[in-house]
Coordinates of C-alpha atoms in Angstrom, one line a residue:
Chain A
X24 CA 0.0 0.0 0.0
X25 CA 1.1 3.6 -0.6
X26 CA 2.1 5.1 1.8
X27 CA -0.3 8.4 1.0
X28 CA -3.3 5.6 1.2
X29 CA -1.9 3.8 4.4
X30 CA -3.1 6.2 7.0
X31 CA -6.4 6.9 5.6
X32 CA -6.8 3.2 5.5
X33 CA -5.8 2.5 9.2
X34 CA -8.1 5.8 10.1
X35 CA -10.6 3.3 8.6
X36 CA -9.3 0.9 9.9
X37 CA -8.4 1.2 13.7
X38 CA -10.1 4.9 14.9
X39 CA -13.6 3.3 15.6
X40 CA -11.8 0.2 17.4
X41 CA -9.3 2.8 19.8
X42 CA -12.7 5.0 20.5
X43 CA -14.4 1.9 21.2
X44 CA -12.1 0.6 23.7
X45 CA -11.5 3.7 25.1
X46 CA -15.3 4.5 25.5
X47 CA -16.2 1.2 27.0
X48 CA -13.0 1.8 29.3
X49 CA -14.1 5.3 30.4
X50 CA -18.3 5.3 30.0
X51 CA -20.1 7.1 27.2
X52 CA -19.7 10.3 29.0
X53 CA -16.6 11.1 28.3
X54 CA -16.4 9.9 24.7
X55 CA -14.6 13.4 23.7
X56 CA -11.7 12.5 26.5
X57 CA -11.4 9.0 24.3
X58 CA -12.0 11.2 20.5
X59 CA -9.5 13.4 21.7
X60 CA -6.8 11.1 22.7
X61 CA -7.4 8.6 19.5
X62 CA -7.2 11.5 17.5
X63 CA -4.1 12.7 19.1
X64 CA -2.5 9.6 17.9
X65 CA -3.4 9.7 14.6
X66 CA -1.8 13.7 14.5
X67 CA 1.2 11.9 16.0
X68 CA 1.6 9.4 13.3
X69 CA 0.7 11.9 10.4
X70 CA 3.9 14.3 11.7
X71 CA 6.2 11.3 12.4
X72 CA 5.1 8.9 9.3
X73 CA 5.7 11.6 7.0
X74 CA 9.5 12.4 8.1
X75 CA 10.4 9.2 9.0
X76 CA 10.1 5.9 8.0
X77 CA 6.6 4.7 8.7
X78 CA 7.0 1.6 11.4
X79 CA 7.1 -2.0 10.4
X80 CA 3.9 -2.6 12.4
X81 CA 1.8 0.2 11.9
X82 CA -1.7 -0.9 13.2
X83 CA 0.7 -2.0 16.4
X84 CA 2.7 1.3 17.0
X85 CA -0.7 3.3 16.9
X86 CA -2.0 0.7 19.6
X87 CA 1.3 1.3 21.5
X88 CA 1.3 5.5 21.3
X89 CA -2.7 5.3 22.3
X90 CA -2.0 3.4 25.4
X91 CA 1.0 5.6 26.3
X92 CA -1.4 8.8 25.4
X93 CA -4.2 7.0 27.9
X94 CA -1.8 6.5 30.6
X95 CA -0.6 9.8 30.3
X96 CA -3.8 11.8 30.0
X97 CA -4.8 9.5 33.2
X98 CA -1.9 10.1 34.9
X99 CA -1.1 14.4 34.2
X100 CA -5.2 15.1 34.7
X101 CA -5.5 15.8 37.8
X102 CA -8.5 17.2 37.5
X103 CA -9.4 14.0 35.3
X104 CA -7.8 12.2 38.3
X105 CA -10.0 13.6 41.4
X106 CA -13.2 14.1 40.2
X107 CA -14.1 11.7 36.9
X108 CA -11.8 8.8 37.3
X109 CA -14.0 7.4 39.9
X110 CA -16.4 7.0 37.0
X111 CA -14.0 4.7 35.0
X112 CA -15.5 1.3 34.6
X113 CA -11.4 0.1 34.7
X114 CA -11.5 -1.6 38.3
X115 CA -7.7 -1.9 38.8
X116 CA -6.2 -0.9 42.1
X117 CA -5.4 2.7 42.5
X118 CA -2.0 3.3 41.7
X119 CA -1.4 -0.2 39.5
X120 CA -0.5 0.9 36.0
X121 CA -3.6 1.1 33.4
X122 CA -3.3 -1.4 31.1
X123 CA -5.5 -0.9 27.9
X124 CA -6.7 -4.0 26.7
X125 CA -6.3 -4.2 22.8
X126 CA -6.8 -7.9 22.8
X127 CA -8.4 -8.8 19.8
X128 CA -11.2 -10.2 21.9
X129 CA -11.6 -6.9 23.9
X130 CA -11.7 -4.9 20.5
X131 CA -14.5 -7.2 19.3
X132 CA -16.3 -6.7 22.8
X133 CA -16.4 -2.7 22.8
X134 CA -16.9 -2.9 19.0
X135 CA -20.4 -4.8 19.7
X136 CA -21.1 -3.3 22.9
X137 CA -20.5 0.4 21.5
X138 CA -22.5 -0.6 18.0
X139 CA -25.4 -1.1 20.1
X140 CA -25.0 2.4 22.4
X141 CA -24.8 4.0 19.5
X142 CA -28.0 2.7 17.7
X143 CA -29.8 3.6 21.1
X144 CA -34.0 4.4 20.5
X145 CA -32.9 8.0 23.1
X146 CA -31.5 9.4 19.5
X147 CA -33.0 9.7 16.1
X148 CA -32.5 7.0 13.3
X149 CA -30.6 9.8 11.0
X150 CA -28.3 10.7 14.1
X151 CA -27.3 7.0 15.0
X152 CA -26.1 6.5 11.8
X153 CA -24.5 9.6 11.6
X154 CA -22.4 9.0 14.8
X155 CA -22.2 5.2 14.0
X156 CA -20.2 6.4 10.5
X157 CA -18.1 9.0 12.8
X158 CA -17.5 6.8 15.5
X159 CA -17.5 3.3 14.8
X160 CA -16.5 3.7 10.8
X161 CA -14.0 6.9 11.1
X162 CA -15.9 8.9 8.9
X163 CA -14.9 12.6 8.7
X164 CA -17.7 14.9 9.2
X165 CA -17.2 16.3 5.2
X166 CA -17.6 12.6 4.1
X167 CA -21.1 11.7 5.7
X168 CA -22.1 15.3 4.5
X169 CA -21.4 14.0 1.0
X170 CA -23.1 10.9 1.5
X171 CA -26.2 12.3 2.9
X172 CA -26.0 15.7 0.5
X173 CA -26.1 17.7 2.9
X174 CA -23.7 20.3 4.8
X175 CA -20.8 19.9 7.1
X176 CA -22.8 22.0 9.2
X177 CA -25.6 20.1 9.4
X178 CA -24.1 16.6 9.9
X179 CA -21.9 18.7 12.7
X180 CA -24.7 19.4 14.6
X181 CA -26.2 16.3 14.6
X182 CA -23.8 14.1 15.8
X183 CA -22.6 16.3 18.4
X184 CA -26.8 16.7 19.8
X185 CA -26.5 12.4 19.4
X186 CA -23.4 12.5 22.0
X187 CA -25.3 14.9 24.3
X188 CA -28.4 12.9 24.0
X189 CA -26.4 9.7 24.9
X190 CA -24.7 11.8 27.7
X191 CA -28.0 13.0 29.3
X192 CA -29.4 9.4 28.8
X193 CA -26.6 8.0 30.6
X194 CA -26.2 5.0 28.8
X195 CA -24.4 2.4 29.7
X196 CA -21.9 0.8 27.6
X197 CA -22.0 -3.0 28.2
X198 CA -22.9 -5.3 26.3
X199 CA -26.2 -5.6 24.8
X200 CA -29.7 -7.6 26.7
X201 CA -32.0 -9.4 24.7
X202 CA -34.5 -6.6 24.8
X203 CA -32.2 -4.1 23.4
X204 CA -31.3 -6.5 20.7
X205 CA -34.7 -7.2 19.3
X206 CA -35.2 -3.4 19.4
X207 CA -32.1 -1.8 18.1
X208 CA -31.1 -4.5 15.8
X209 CA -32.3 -3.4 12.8
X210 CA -31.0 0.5 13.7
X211 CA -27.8 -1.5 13.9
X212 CA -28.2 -3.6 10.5
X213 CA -29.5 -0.2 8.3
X214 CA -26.1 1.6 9.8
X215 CA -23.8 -1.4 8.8
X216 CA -25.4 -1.7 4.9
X217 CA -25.1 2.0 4.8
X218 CA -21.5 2.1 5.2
X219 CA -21.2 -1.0 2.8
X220 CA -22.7 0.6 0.5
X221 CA -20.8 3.7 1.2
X222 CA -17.8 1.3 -0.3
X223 CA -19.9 -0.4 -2.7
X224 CA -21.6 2.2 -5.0
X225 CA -19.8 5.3 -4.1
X226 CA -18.5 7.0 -7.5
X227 CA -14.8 8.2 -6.0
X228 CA -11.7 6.9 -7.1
X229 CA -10.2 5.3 -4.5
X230 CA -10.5 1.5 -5.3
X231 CA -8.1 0.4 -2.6
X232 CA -10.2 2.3 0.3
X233 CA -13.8 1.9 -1.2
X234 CA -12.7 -2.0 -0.8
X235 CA -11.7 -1.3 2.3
X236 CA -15.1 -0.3 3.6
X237 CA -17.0 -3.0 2.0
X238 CA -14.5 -5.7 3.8
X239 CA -14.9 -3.4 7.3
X240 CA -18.4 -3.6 7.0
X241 CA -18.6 -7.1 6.5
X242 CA -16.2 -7.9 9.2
X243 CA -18.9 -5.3 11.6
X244 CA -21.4 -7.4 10.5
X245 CA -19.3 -10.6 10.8
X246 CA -19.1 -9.7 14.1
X247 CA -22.6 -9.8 15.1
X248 CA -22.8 -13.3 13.8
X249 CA -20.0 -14.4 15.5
X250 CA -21.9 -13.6 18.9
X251 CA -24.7 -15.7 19.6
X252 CA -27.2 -13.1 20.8
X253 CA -26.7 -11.4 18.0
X254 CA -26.9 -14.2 15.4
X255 CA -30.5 -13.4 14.1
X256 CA -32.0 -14.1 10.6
X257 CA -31.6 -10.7 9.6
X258 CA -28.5 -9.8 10.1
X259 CA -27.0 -13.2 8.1
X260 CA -29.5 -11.8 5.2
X261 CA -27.7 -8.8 5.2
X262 CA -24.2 -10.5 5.0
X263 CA -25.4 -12.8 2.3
X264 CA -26.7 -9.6 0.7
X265 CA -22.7 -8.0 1.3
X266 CA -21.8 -11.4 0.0
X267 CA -23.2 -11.3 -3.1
X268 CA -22.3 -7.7 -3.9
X269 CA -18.7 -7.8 -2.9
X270 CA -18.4 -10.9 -5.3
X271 CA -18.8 -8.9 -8.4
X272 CA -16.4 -5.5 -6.6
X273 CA -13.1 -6.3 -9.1
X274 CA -15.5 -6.7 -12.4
X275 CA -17.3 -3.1 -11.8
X276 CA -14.9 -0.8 -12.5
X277 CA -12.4 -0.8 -15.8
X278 CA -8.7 -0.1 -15.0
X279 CA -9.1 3.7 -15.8
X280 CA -11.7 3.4 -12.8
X281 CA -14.9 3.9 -15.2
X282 CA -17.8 1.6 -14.3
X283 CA -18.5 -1.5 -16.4
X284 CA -22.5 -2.2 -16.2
X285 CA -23.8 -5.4 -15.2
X286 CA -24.5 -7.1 -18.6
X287 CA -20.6 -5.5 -19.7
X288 CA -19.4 -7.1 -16.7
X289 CA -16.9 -10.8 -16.8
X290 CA -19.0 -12.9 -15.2
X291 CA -15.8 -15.2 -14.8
X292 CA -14.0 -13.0 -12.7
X293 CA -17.2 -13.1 -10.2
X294 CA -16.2 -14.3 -7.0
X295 CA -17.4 -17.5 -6.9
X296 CA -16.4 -18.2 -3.1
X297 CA -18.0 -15.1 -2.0
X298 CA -21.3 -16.1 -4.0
X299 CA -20.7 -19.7 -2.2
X300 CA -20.6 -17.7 1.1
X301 CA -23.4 -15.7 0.2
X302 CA -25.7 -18.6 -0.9
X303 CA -24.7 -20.2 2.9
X304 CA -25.7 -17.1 4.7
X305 CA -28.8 -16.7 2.8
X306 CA -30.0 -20.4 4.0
X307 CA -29.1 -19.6 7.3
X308 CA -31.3 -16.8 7.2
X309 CA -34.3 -18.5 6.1
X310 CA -35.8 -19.4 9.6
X311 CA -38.2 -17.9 12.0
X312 CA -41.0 -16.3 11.0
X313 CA -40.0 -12.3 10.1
X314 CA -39.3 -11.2 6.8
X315 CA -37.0 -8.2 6.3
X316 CA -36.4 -6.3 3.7
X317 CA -32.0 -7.8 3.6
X318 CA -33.8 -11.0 3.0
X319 CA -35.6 -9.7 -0.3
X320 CA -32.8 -7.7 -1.8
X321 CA -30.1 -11.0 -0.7
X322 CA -32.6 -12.9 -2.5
X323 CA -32.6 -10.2 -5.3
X324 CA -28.9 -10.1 -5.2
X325 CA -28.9 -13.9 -5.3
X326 CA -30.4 -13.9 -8.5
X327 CA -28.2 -11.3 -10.2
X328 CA -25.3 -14.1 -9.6
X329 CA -26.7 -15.6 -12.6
X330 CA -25.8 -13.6 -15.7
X331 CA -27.8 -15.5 -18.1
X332 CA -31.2 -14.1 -18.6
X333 CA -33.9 -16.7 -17.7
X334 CA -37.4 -16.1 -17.5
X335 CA -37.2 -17.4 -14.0
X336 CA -34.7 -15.0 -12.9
X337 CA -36.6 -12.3 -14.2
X338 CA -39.8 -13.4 -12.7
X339 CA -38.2 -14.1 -9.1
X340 CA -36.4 -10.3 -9.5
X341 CA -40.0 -8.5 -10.2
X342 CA -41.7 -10.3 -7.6
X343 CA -38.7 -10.1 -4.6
X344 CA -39.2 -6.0 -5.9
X345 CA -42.9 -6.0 -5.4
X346 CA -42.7 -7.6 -2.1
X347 CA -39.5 -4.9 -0.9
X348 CA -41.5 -2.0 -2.3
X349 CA -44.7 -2.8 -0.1
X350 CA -42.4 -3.5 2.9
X351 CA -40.2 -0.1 2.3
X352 CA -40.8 1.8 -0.3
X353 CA -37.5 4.1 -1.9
X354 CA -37.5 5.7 -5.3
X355 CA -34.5 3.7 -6.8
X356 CA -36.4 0.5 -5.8
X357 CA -39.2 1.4 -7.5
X358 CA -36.9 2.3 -10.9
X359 CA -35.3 -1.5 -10.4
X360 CA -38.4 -3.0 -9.9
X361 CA -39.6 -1.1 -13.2
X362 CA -36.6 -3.0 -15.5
X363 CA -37.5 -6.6 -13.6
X364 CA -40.7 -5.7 -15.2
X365 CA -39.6 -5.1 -19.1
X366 CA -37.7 -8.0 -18.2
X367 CA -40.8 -10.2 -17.0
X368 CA -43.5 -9.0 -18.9
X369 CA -42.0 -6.7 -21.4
X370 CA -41.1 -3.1 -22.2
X371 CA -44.9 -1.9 -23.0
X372 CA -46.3 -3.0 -19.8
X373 CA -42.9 -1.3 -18.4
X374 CA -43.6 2.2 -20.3
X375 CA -46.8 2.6 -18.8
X376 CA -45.9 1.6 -15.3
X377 CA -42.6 4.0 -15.3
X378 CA -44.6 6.6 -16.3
X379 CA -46.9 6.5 -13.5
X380 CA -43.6 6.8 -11.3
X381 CA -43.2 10.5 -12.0
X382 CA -39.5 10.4 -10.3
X383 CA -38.8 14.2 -12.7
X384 CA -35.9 14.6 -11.1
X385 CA -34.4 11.9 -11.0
X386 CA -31.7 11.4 -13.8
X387 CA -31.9 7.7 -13.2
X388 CA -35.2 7.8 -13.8
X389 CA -35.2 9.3 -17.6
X390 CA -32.2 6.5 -18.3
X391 CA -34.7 4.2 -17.6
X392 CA -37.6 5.3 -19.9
X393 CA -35.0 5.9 -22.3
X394 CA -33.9 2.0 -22.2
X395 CA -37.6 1.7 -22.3
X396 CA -38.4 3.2 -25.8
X397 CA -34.9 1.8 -27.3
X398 CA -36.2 0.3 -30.1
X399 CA -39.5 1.0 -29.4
X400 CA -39.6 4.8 -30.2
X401 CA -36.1 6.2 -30.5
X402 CA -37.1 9.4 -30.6
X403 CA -38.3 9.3 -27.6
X404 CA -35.4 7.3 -26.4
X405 CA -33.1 9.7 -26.9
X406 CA -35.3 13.1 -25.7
X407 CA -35.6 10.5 -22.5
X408 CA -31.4 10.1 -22.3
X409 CA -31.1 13.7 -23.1
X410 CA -33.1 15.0 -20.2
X411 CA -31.5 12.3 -18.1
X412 CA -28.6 14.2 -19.5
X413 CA -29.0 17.6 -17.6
X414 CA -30.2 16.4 -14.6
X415 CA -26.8 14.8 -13.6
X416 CA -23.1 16.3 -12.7
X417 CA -21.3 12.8 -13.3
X418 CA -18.9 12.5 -15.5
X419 CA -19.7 8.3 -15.8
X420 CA -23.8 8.4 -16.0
X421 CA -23.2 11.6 -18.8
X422 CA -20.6 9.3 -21.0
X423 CA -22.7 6.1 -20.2
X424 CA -25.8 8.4 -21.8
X425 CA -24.0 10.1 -24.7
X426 CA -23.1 6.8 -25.6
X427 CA -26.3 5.6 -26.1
X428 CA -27.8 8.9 -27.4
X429 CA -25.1 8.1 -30.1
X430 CA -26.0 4.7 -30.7
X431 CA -29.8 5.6 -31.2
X432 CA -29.1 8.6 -33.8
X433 CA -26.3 6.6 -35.4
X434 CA -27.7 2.8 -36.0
X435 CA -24.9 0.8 -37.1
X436 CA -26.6 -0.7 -40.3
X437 CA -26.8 -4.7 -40.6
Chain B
X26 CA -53.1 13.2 -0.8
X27 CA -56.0 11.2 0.2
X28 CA -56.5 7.8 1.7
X29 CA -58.5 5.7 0.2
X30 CA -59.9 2.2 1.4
X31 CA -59.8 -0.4 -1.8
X32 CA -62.7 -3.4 -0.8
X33 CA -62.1 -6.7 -2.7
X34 CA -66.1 -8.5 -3.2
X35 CA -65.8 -11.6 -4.3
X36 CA -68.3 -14.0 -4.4
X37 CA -67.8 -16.5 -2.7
X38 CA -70.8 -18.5 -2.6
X39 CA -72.0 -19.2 -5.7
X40 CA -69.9 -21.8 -7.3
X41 CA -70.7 -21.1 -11.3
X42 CA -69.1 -17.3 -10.7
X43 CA -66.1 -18.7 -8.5
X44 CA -62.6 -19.4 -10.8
X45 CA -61.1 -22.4 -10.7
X46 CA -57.7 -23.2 -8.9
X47 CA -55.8 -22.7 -11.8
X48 CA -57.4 -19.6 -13.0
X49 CA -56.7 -18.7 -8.7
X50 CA -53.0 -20.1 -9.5
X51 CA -53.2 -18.0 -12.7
X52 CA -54.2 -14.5 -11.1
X53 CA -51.8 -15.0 -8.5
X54 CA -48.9 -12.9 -10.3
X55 CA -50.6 -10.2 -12.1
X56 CA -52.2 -9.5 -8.6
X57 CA -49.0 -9.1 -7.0
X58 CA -48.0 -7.2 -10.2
X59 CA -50.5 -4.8 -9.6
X60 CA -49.6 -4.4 -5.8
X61 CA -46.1 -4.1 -6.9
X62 CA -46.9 -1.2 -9.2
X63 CA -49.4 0.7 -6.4
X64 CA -46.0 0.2 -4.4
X65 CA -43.5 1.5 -6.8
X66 CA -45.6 4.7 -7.0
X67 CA -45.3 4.9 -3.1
X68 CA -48.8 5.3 -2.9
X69 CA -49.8 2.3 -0.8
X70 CA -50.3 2.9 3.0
X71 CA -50.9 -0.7 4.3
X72 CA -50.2 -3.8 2.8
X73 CA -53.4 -6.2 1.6
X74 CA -53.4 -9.5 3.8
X75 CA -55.4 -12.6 3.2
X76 CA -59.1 -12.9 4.9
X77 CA -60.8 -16.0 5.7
X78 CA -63.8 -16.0 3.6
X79 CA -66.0 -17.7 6.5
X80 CA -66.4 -14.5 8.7
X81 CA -68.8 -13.9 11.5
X82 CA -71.6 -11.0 11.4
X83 CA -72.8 -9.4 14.6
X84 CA -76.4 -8.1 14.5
X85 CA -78.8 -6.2 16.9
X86 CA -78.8 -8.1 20.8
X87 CA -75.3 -9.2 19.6
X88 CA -76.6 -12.2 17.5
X89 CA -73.8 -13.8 16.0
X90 CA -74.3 -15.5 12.9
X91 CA -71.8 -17.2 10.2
X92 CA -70.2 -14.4 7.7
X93 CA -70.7 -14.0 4.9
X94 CA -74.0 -11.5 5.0
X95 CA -76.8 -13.9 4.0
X96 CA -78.4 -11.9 1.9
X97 CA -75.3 -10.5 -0.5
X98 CA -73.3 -12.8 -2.8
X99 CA -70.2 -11.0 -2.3
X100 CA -68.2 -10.6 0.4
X101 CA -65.0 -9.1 1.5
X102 CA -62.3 -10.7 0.0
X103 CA -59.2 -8.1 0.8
X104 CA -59.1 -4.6 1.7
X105 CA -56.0 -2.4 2.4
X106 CA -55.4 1.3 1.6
X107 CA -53.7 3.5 -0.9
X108 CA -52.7 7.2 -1.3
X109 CA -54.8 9.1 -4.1
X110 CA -54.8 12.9 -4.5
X111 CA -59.4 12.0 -5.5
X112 CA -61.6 9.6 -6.7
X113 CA -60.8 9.9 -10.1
X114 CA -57.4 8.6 -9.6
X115 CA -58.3 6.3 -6.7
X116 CA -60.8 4.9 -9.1
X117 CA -58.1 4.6 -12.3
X118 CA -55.9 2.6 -9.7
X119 CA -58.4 0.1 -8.8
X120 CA -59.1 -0.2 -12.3
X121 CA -56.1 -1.9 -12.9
X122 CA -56.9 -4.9 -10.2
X123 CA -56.8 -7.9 -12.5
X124 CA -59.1 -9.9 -10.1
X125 CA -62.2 -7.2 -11.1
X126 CA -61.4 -10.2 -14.3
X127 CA -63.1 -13.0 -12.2
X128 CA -66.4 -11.1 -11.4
X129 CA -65.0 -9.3 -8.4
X130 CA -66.1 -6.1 -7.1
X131 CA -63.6 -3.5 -6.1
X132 CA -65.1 -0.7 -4.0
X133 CA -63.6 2.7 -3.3
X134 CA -64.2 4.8 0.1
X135 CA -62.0 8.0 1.0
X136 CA -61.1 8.1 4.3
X137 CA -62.4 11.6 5.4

C-alpha cells in the first residue's frame, strides 16, 4: 500500500476500534476524552510517518502511542484524576499501572457493545447513523455530509446533539440484553449496509479504500454473527446480501476506474467463493418467521449471480421488488423493480408503469424510460437520455448516456 | 393526498361465478403485479393481507351469525389502503386490479 493511502486506511481501519475501547473503558460520557486522545494519535503518526520511516507494524505502533497517550492523560489530569476517574469502569487498584486492553477479543467486545450504544432508540434513526459512521467507521464529518447531500454543518450538529443525548441518557456501555437486541437491531443492521454501500456504490476513485469499507463492513457485521445473541435471521440476510455484492467488486470498474455495467461485466472474474458464502448465509437466514427487507434484496442479489437471462430470474427479480417495495418503499427500488418488469413482462407494460412513477428529477429515472423506448420509439429514447442528461453532474452516467444517445441517432446498419 | 380504502367482493358462494384453482394459481402474479406497481408509485399505506372468507356478522342483541352476509353474494375478500390525490385517480388505480377479471367487485371509500 502507498504510503499516502496507508493512514487513511488505518483511520478506517483502527479509529472506531481505539474509540471503542476507550469508550467502553471510560463510559459514554466522556467519549470526547477518548476522540480526543485517538485523534491525538493519529496527529502523531501523520507528523512522524511523514518524516520518517513509517513503522514495520503500523496498526501495532498506533495501539502502543494510544495506550501511552491513555496513561498519560490518566496520569497528568489531575482534575481528570479527582473528580471523573471514579467514573472509570477500569476496576484496577489505585496506583497499579492502566493497562489498555487491545486484545483482539476486547476490541470485538467494545466494537459490539459500543455498536449497540450508539443505535440507542434516546436518538434519532438519522443521528445514530451519523455517529455510528463517525464513531465506529471513522468517517470525517465532510464525508457523511457528502453521503447524505447535505452540509458539514448540518451533519456537525447532529452528531454532536446524538453524544449529548447519549450523555443526558446515561447509557451504559455494556454489552447488549435481549431486549435491546430485538429493538435496536435493525438501527444496527440499516447503519452497517449504509457504510457498505458507502464502499460499494460510491463514485470516488479510490479503489483500494472503497474496498476497504466494503471488507470493514462485512467484518462489523461478521461480528454480530460471531456472537450468539446477536446471530438473528436478519442480520446473516444482510451479510449474504454484502456477500453477493462484494463478489462482483473487481469486475465493476475498468482499469481507468470507469464503471462497467452489469450485462458488460466478466462474469468469470465473479467471485465464486464469495457467492458460495453468500448462498450459505442466505440459507441460514431462512428461519423464524420475520421477513425483512436484507432477506428480499439477498434474495434479489442472489439472483443477479446468474448472468444469463432466464425467465425465471426475471420473474423471481419482479416479484422479490414487489414484495420490498410494499415492505419499504424508496425511489430507486421502484426504478429497479420497473426494468425486472420489461424484463418479465416486457417493455410496454414497463412504459406505462414507469410513467406512473413521475420520479422528474431523478436522472436515473429518464435513463430508464430511455432504455424503455430503445427500439421502441427512439425518438423518444433519446429526448428520455437527453433529459437524463441535464439532470446529472457525473462524469460516468453523462458518457454512459452520450453513448447511447449516439448509438440511437447513429444505428450501425446490418 | 387522500386515503383511500380499496374493498375486494368476491363471491364466494355461488360456485358457477367462483374461478377455478388454476385460474386462482393463474391470477396469483398479475395481482402481486399490480400491488407491486401501487407500491412502486409509493402510494400504498398498508399492505393487503389474506381474509378467511368464513367470517362472523354481529347483529342487533349481539346475534352472531356465520359471515358471509346472508343476503349479498359478495363478500370481503381483501381490503388495504392507498394514497390518491381523488376519486378519479383512486378509481383509475383500482381499475387496474386484474381480479375485477373473475367477477369481483372493487369498492372505493375516501377516508375523510
Amino acid at each position: 500500500m502507498e504510503n499516502s493511502d496507508l493512514l487513511p486506511h488505518l483511520f478506517r481501519t483502527e479509529y472506531r476500534k481505539l474509540v471503542s475501547v476507550l469508550c467502553y473503558l471510560f463510559g459514554i460520557e466522556h467519549i470526547e476524552i477518548a476522540e480526543d486522545i485517538v485523534s491525538d494519535t493519529f496527529l502523531s503518526a501523520t507528523e512522524l510517518w511523514s518524516f520518517n520511516k513509517v513503522p514495520e507494524n503500523p496498526t501495532g505502533w498506533l495501539y502502543t502511542v494510544a495506550k501511552n497517550k491513555t496513561k498519560n492523560y490518566l496520569k497528568r489530569n489531575a482534575l481528570f484524576d479527582q473528580k471523573l476517574s471514579t467514573d472509570l469502569t477500569y476496576n484496577a487498584h489505585k496506583g497499579e499501572e492502566l493497562d489498555l486492553d487491545l486484545s483482539t477479543k476486547n476490541i470485538a467486545d467494545s466494537q459490539l457493545a459500543m455498536i449497540f450504544t450508539v443505535c440507542n432508540p434516546c436518538i434519532s434513526g438519522e443521528s445514530q447513523i451519523a455517529l455510528a459512521l463517525n464513531l465506529l467507521c471513522g468517517f470525517g464529518i465532510q464525508e457523511i455530509a457528502d453521503a447524505f447531500l447535505t452540509s458539514k454543518d448540518v451533519i456537525y450538529k447532529r452528531i454532536n446533539r446524538a453524544k449529548s443525548a447519549l450523555k443526558e441518557a446515561q447509557i451504559k456501555i455494556e454489552q447488549p440484553t435481549v431486549t435491546e437486541i430485538s429493538n435496536r437491531l435493525d438501527t444496527v443492521l440499516t447503519t452497517l449496509y449504509l457504510l457498505f454501500s458507502e464502499g460499494y456504490f460510491s463514485t470516488a476513485q479510490n479503489i483500494l479504500l472503497r474496498k476497504d469499507l466494503c471488507a470493514e463492513a462485512m467484518r462489523l457485521t461478521y461480528l454480530l454473527i460471531e456472537n450468539e445473541a446477536t446471530n438473528k435471521p436478519s442480520v446473516n440476510a444482510l451479510f449474504a446480501l454484502m456477500s453477493f455484492h462484494a463478489s462482483r467488486f473487481d469486475t465493476r470498474t475498468d482499469d481507468q476506474g470507469d464503471i462497467i455495467l452489469y450485462q458488460d461485466q466478466d462474469e468469470t472474474r465473479w467471485n465464486q467463493e464469495l457467492i458460495e458464502q453468500g448462498t450459505y448465509y442466505l440459507n441460514q437466514a431462512s428461519t423464524g418467521t420475520r421477513l425483512t427487507k436484507f432477506h428480499l434484496e439477498a434474495g434479489i442479489a442472489y439472483w443477479h449471480t446468474h448472468k444469463e437471462d432466464t425467465p425465471e430470474k426475471w420473474e423471481s427479480i419482479l416479484q422479490l421488488y414487489n414484495q420490498l417495495l410494499m415492505l419499504d418503499y424508496s425511489p430507486l427500488a421502484a426504478l429497479n423493480r420497473t426494468f425486472a418488469l420489461a424484463k418479465a413482462n416486457g417493455k410496454q407494460e414497463a412504459i406505462r408503469e414507469a410513467e406512473k412513477l413521475k420520479l422528474t428529477d431523478n436522472h436515473y429515472y429518464y435513463a430508464l424510460l430511455g432504455y424503455l423506448y430503445t427500439d421502441i420509439d427512439s425518438t423518444k429514447a433519446v429526448r428520455h437520455f437527453e433529459t437524463a442528461l441535464t439532470l446529472t453532474d457525473s462524469i460516468t452516467v453523462k458518457t454512459a448516456l452520450l453513448k447511447n444517445i449516439d448509438r440511437l441517432m447513429n444505428p450501425v446498419a446490418l | 393526498m387522500n386515503e383511500f380504502l380499496l374493498v375486494i367482493h368476491r363471491d364466494l358462494i355461488s360456485k358457477d361465478a367462483s374461478p377455478s384453482p388454476e385460474q386462482m394459481q393463474a391470477s396469483i402474479k398479475p395481482f402481486q403485479d399490480w400491488i407491486g406497481g401501487i407500491a412502486a408509485q409509493n402510494k400504498l399505506v398498508s399492505q393487503p393481507k389474506r381474509w378467511d372468507g368464513g367470517g362472523r356478522v354481529i347483529k342487533q342483541n349481539n346475534t352472531v351469525i356465520n359471515g358471509p352476509y346472508a343476503e349479498i353474494k359478495e363478500s370481503v375478500g381483501g381490503l388495504f389502503l392507498i394514497r390518491a390525490a381523488d376519486y378519479d385517480e383512486a378509481v383509475e388505480i383500482a381499475k387496474g386490479c386484474p381480479v375485477l377479471e373473475w367477477g369481483a367487485v372493487v369498492e372505493v371509500r375516501m377516508a375523510l
